[in-house]
C-alpha cells in the first residue's frame, strides 16, 4: 500500500513520513478511529515505507524487493493478528495464520477498506460465533517476533482490532510491549480505545484517525463511482461519515437496504401496540417486520439503525424549532413534525441508547429477528414516557 493510494489525511501521512526521516519511529503505535476510516491502509503504507529500500521523500517506491513483497502482503517480516473463530475449514484452535489467505485476499481486493462484519463474512464465520484474538495466537506471533528479522530493517506486527483480545492475550501483548524486541514495529488498530487495557494504552503512541467529513466522502464517491456531485453529496449525507457505508450505498445503486419510510412504518406499528383497537394487528406487523429486517444482512441492518438514529435526531431538532437543520423532504419531513410529541428531553437519549445497543449487538452477531422484535417492544416503552413538564 502506498500513501498516495489513501485519499486525504495529508497532515497525518506527513507526520508519519517525517518520523521515518527523522529516525524517531515509535516502536508501538495505536491507530484509532471509527469504522470506515483507513486505519489499516495507513498502517500498511507506514510499515511499507519504513522498510522500503529506495523510498522517496513522500512515499514508498513500490517496486523494490521489499515493496513487491509488501504489495502482496507476503513479506516474511510482516505479521498480522486479527480476530478469528472456528469455521468449517478451521474447526479447532483457530489462529491468525490459519486465515492468512482470506486475509490477504480481502485486504487486496478492498484496498484495506473493510469492516469487522466483512471479515466475518469472508472467513465464513457462523452468526452465532464470537471472534476473538486468543492468547495462543498472540503468544505464537510474539515468539516469532523475538527471532531475528529475515531480511527487513524492521519486523512489523499489525494487530487489527485490538479490542478483540481477551485478557490473557492482552497480557501477553503487554509483556512484549514492555520489553520490545529490537527493530520491531507494533501497529495496533482499534475502533474502540475505551475497551483497551490502560496499561497497553500507556505503552503506545496514540495516532488518531478522524472520521472523514462529508465533503471528502462526496469527492471520493465522485472519483471512484463517477457519481454526479449532487448524487455524491446525497450519499455522503446518508453515510454519516462512514466511508464503508458510503461505498455500500453507492454499490447498491444509491438505495439503503431499508429506507426511512420503512422506519416510519415500523414506528407506526410500534405506536399502535399501545392502542386496544390495533393491538393484535400491530403485534403481527411487528413480527413480520422483524422477519423482513432479519433478511437484510448485517451491513444493511446496521445502516438501517444508523438511519433510525438520524431520524430521531431530526425529530428532536424539529421539536426544538430547528427545522432548518432537518435535511429531509416530503413524507419524511412530515414525519419529524408528526412524531415530535414522542421525542423529548425525557426519552431522546433512551431511543439513541436502544438503537446504538442494537447496532452493537448486530455487530456481535446477535440473532437479528429476535433483536428487532425485542427492540420494537423496548421502543414502545420509551415512546410512552411522558414529556417532562415545562
Ligand atoms: Zn520500495
XYZ file of C-alpha atoms and ligand atoms in Angstrom:
391
model
C 0.000 0.000 0.000
C 1.350 3.401 -0.963
C 0.451 6.563 0.917
C -0.680 8.009 -2.399
C -3.369 5.306 -2.615
C -5.032 6.677 0.508
C -7.321 9.612 -0.100
C -6.907 12.640 2.180
C -5.318 12.526 5.641
C -2.347 14.530 4.366
C -1.327 16.011 7.707
C -1.287 12.609 9.356
C 0.566 10.966 6.470
C 3.169 13.733 6.517
C 3.661 13.327 10.232
C 4.280 9.592 9.862
C 6.615 10.124 6.928
C 8.576 12.739 8.856
C 9.017 10.364 11.783
C 10.814 7.961 9.428
C 13.079 10.695 8.031
C 13.906 11.942 11.479
C 14.607 8.446 12.693
C 12.106 8.578 15.510
C 9.700 5.805 14.656
C 7.920 4.933 17.872
C 8.040 1.156 18.312
C 4.408 0.789 19.326
C 1.612 2.889 17.998
C -2.136 2.620 18.349
C -4.128 3.818 15.372
C -7.678 4.506 16.450
C -10.732 5.832 14.680
C -14.313 4.856 13.862
C -15.354 2.219 11.345
C -14.786 3.399 7.796
C -11.522 5.246 8.481
C -8.398 3.958 6.680
C -6.582 2.741 9.790
C -5.365 -0.496 8.278
C -4.416 1.177 4.988
C -2.367 3.788 6.843
C -0.666 1.119 8.968
C 0.241 -0.847 5.835
C 1.530 2.203 3.984
C 3.568 3.235 7.004
C 5.108 -0.219 7.511
C 5.928 -0.455 3.826
C 7.538 2.982 3.914
C 9.650 2.127 6.939
C 11.024 -0.907 5.097
C 11.207 0.417 1.536
C 14.713 0.095 0.141
C 14.527 3.192 -2.025
C 11.842 5.379 -0.555
C 11.240 8.822 -1.914
C 10.620 11.957 0.093
C 6.875 11.251 0.330
C 6.187 7.625 -0.421
C 7.493 4.098 -0.885
C 8.965 3.302 -4.274
C 6.508 0.465 -4.850
C 8.984 -1.605 -6.864
C 11.930 -2.568 -4.644
C 12.275 -6.123 -3.312
C 10.648 -5.122 -0.026
C 7.782 -3.211 -1.653
C 7.000 -6.057 -4.040
C 6.535 -8.393 -1.076
C 4.568 -5.778 0.796
C 2.322 -5.286 -2.218
C 1.262 -8.917 -1.820
C 1.291 -8.789 1.996
C 3.806 -11.586 1.741
C 6.899 -10.131 3.369
C 8.428 -12.638 5.821
C 8.880 -9.863 8.390
C 5.308 -8.623 8.172
C 2.999 -10.314 10.674
C -0.695 -9.980 11.335
C -3.010 -10.762 14.172
C -6.775 -10.352 13.813
C -9.868 -11.792 15.456
C -10.702 -15.357 14.441
C -13.154 -18.080 15.369
C -13.675 -21.675 14.387
C -15.166 -22.120 10.937
C -15.921 -25.033 8.635
C -12.319 -25.016 7.406
C -10.621 -24.420 10.756
C -12.598 -26.384 13.302
C -10.323 -26.154 16.316
C -7.752 -23.818 17.872
C -8.077 -21.086 15.262
C -5.078 -18.807 14.802
C -4.471 -15.815 12.590
C -2.040 -17.705 10.377
C -4.765 -20.231 9.518
C -6.660 -17.388 7.877
C -3.834 -15.578 6.124
C -5.091 -16.488 2.632
C -8.576 -14.937 3.032
C -6.984 -12.040 4.930
C -4.638 -11.177 2.064
C -7.450 -11.580 -0.410
C -9.794 -9.254 1.467
C -7.142 -6.600 2.105
C -6.019 -6.622 -1.515
C -9.444 -6.701 -3.115
C -10.821 -3.874 -0.925
C -7.704 -1.709 -0.672
C -7.869 -2.436 3.094
C -11.310 -0.818 3.328
C -13.471 -3.357 5.108
C -15.358 -3.806 8.365
C -15.267 -6.472 11.004
C -18.514 -7.806 9.563
C -16.932 -8.049 6.117
C -14.116 -10.042 7.678
C -16.503 -12.442 9.406
C -18.324 -12.972 6.141
C -15.055 -13.526 4.302
C -13.982 -16.371 6.585
C -17.454 -17.879 6.632
C -17.933 -17.421 10.343
C -21.311 -18.567 11.641
C -23.512 -15.782 13.015
C -23.592 -17.453 16.413
C -19.810 -17.321 16.833
C -17.702 -14.718 18.618
C -14.346 -13.893 17.089
C -11.510 -13.075 19.449
C -7.773 -12.713 19.468
C -6.744 -15.614 21.660
C -3.674 -15.998 23.826
C -2.133 -18.874 21.827
C -2.352 -16.795 18.687
C -0.807 -13.737 20.331
C 1.835 -15.903 22.014
C 2.938 -17.556 18.803
C 3.390 -14.283 16.950
C 5.212 -12.770 19.898
C 7.640 -15.722 19.850
C 8.224 -15.203 16.134
C 8.994 -11.548 16.736
C 11.665 -12.458 19.263
C 13.608 -14.083 16.409
C 15.867 -12.077 14.172
C 14.299 -10.401 11.145
C 14.620 -12.427 7.969
C 15.537 -9.605 5.664
C 13.846 -6.360 6.623
C 15.109 -3.458 8.612
C 12.040 -3.593 10.797
C 9.875 -6.530 11.730
C 6.286 -5.371 11.758
C 3.269 -6.690 13.620
C -0.088 -5.274 12.600
C -2.684 -6.125 15.185
C -6.116 -5.436 13.777
C -8.983 -4.793 16.219
C -7.018 -4.972 19.452
C -10.270 -4.628 21.374
C -10.996 -8.248 20.471
C -8.155 -9.512 22.662
C -9.183 -11.400 25.731
C -7.408 -10.643 28.980
C -4.757 -13.311 28.685
C -3.772 -12.351 25.143
C -3.722 -8.684 26.164
C -1.326 -9.613 28.950
C 0.973 -11.383 26.529
C 0.995 -8.375 24.288
C 1.632 -6.120 27.236
C 4.678 -8.112 28.202
C 6.233 -7.761 24.787
C 5.397 -4.052 24.662
C 7.195 -3.626 27.955
C 10.337 -5.270 26.621
C 10.071 -4.950 22.863
C 12.459 -6.919 20.683
C 14.860 -4.692 18.760
C 13.798 -3.133 15.461
C 10.219 -4.204 15.824
C 7.267 -2.032 14.982
C 3.918 -2.751 16.619
C 0.993 -1.157 14.852
C -2.178 -1.680 16.843
C -5.514 -0.822 15.307
C -8.802 -0.263 17.092
C -12.238 1.236 16.675
C -12.759 1.470 20.400
C -9.794 2.554 22.536
C -12.076 2.617 25.597
C -12.095 -1.174 25.563
C -8.319 -1.451 25.697
C -6.335 -2.007 28.885
C -4.927 1.261 30.150
C -1.570 -0.454 30.641
C -1.465 -1.128 26.888
C -2.614 2.388 26.051
C 0.120 3.869 28.209
C 2.772 1.964 26.262
C 1.676 3.047 22.829
C 1.818 6.272 20.947
C -1.749 7.225 20.082
C -2.481 8.080 16.469
C -5.991 9.388 15.914
C -7.603 8.732 12.548
C -10.644 11.012 12.480
C -13.811 10.197 10.558
C -13.985 11.589 7.057
C -16.071 14.674 6.573
C -18.980 14.641 4.146
C -17.122 16.695 1.536
C -14.243 14.199 1.421
C -16.643 11.283 1.109
C -18.579 13.023 -1.642
C -15.378 13.765 -3.536
C -14.227 10.155 -3.273
C -17.617 8.879 -4.411
C -17.343 11.093 -7.475
C -13.845 9.795 -8.228
C -14.470 6.137 -7.573
C -18.027 5.673 -8.776
C -18.369 8.512 -11.275
C -21.373 9.934 -9.447
C -22.637 13.445 -10.131
C -21.753 15.931 -7.435
C -25.348 16.184 -6.205
C -25.791 12.396 -6.011
C -22.410 12.029 -4.292
C -23.442 14.721 -1.826
C -26.712 12.936 -1.077
C -24.988 9.593 -0.423
C -22.287 11.273 1.663
C -25.023 12.679 3.874
C -26.608 9.225 4.259
C -23.244 7.676 5.127
C -22.854 9.719 8.322
C -19.101 9.999 7.875
C -18.584 6.260 7.363
C -16.787 5.606 4.090
C -17.729 1.912 4.129
C -21.406 2.791 4.386
C -20.970 5.242 1.527
C -19.392 2.559 -0.677
C -22.107 0.092 0.176
C -24.917 2.521 -0.645
C -23.173 3.566 -3.864
C -22.834 -0.079 -4.931
C -26.470 -0.782 -4.208
C -27.423 1.961 -6.663
C -27.997 4.641 -4.038
C -30.616 2.723 -2.095
C -30.314 1.707 1.515
C -31.436 -1.826 2.365
C -34.331 -0.470 4.378
C -35.496 3.053 3.867
C -36.649 5.908 6.044
C -40.211 5.039 5.068
C -39.705 1.518 6.465
C -38.604 3.122 9.703
C -41.641 5.397 9.764
C -43.996 2.473 9.103
C -42.294 0.437 11.787
C -42.704 3.213 14.374
C -46.363 3.485 13.426
C -46.817 -0.218 14.204
C -44.971 0.229 17.477
C -47.240 3.131 18.392
C -50.300 1.001 17.688
C -49.140 -1.573 20.216
C -50.435 0.833 22.834
C -53.939 1.014 21.384
C -56.547 -1.573 22.217
C -58.123 -1.332 18.773
C -54.982 -2.147 16.772
C -53.055 -4.149 19.338
C -53.372 -7.598 17.743
C -52.749 -6.292 14.253
C -49.708 -4.323 15.427
C -48.173 -7.348 17.133
C -48.462 -9.331 13.960
C -46.946 -6.490 11.948
C -44.007 -6.274 14.380
C -43.262 -9.972 13.932
C -43.496 -9.755 10.154
C -41.308 -6.693 10.031
C -38.658 -8.308 12.243
C -38.571 -11.246 9.838
C -38.070 -8.876 6.904
C -35.343 -6.917 8.702
C -33.568 -10.144 9.626
C -33.155 -10.981 5.947
C -31.442 -7.694 5.084
C -27.949 -8.808 6.044
C -25.874 -7.349 8.830
C -24.463 -4.343 6.993
C -27.911 -3.217 5.883
C -29.319 -3.787 9.354
C -26.563 -1.644 10.815
C -27.092 1.181 8.362
C -30.846 0.977 8.939
C -30.241 1.562 12.646
C -27.842 4.406 11.924
C -30.525 5.952 9.741
C -33.054 5.428 12.560
C -30.783 7.369 14.924
C -30.532 10.152 12.385
C -34.333 10.294 12.065
C -34.734 10.515 15.840
C -32.219 13.342 15.887
C -34.173 15.178 13.212
C -37.397 14.743 15.171
C -35.672 16.232 18.203
C -34.374 19.153 16.132
C -37.868 19.680 14.781
C -39.250 19.761 18.305
C -36.602 22.267 19.328
C -37.707 24.526 16.493
C -34.538 23.990 14.465
C -36.400 22.760 11.380
C -33.775 24.405 9.150
C -31.341 21.704 10.248
C -33.702 18.893 9.271
C -32.355 17.799 5.901
C -35.444 15.895 4.814
C -38.250 16.414 2.357
C -41.805 15.235 1.731
C -43.193 12.403 3.864
C -40.005 12.162 5.891
C -40.110 15.855 6.797
C -43.780 15.479 7.739
C -42.874 12.549 9.955
C -40.491 14.695 12.010
C -43.411 17.016 12.745
C -45.962 14.257 13.435
C -43.657 12.287 15.662
C -42.236 15.235 17.605
C -44.600 14.813 20.600
C -42.937 11.456 21.246
C -39.281 12.512 21.324
C -38.332 14.883 24.109
C -35.696 15.570 26.725
C -37.130 12.779 28.877
C -36.546 9.997 26.373
C -34.394 11.130 23.412
C -31.235 9.575 24.807
C -33.108 6.332 25.514
C -34.019 5.985 21.832
C -30.378 6.503 20.959
C -29.129 4.038 23.532
C -31.530 1.334 22.347
C -30.686 1.849 18.689
C -26.951 2.046 19.364
C -27.009 -1.045 21.544
C -28.893 -2.956 18.856
C -26.334 -1.780 16.309
C -23.524 -3.107 18.514
C -25.332 -6.375 19.077
C -25.762 -6.913 15.363
C -22.047 -6.440 15.001
C -21.626 -9.119 17.650
C -23.740 -11.480 15.582
C -26.932 -11.298 17.601
C -29.966 -13.091 16.179
C -31.433 -10.247 14.136
C -35.027 -11.419 14.164
C -35.203 -11.663 17.946
C -33.290 -8.429 18.255
C -35.786 -6.467 16.155
C -38.752 -7.970 18.000
C -37.216 -7.072 21.340
C -36.224 -3.627 20.105
C -39.805 -2.966 18.962
C -41.218 -3.564 22.439
C -38.463 -1.583 24.103
C -39.067 1.340 21.754
C -42.754 1.160 22.605
C -41.890 1.583 26.284
C -39.649 4.579 25.516
C -42.323 6.145 23.306
C -44.787 6.078 26.235
C -42.567 8.085 28.554
C -44.368 11.396 29.079
C -42.552 14.610 28.262
C -41.286 16.386 31.384
C -43.472 19.300 32.435
C -42.164 22.585 31.028
Zn 10.315 0.221 -2.087
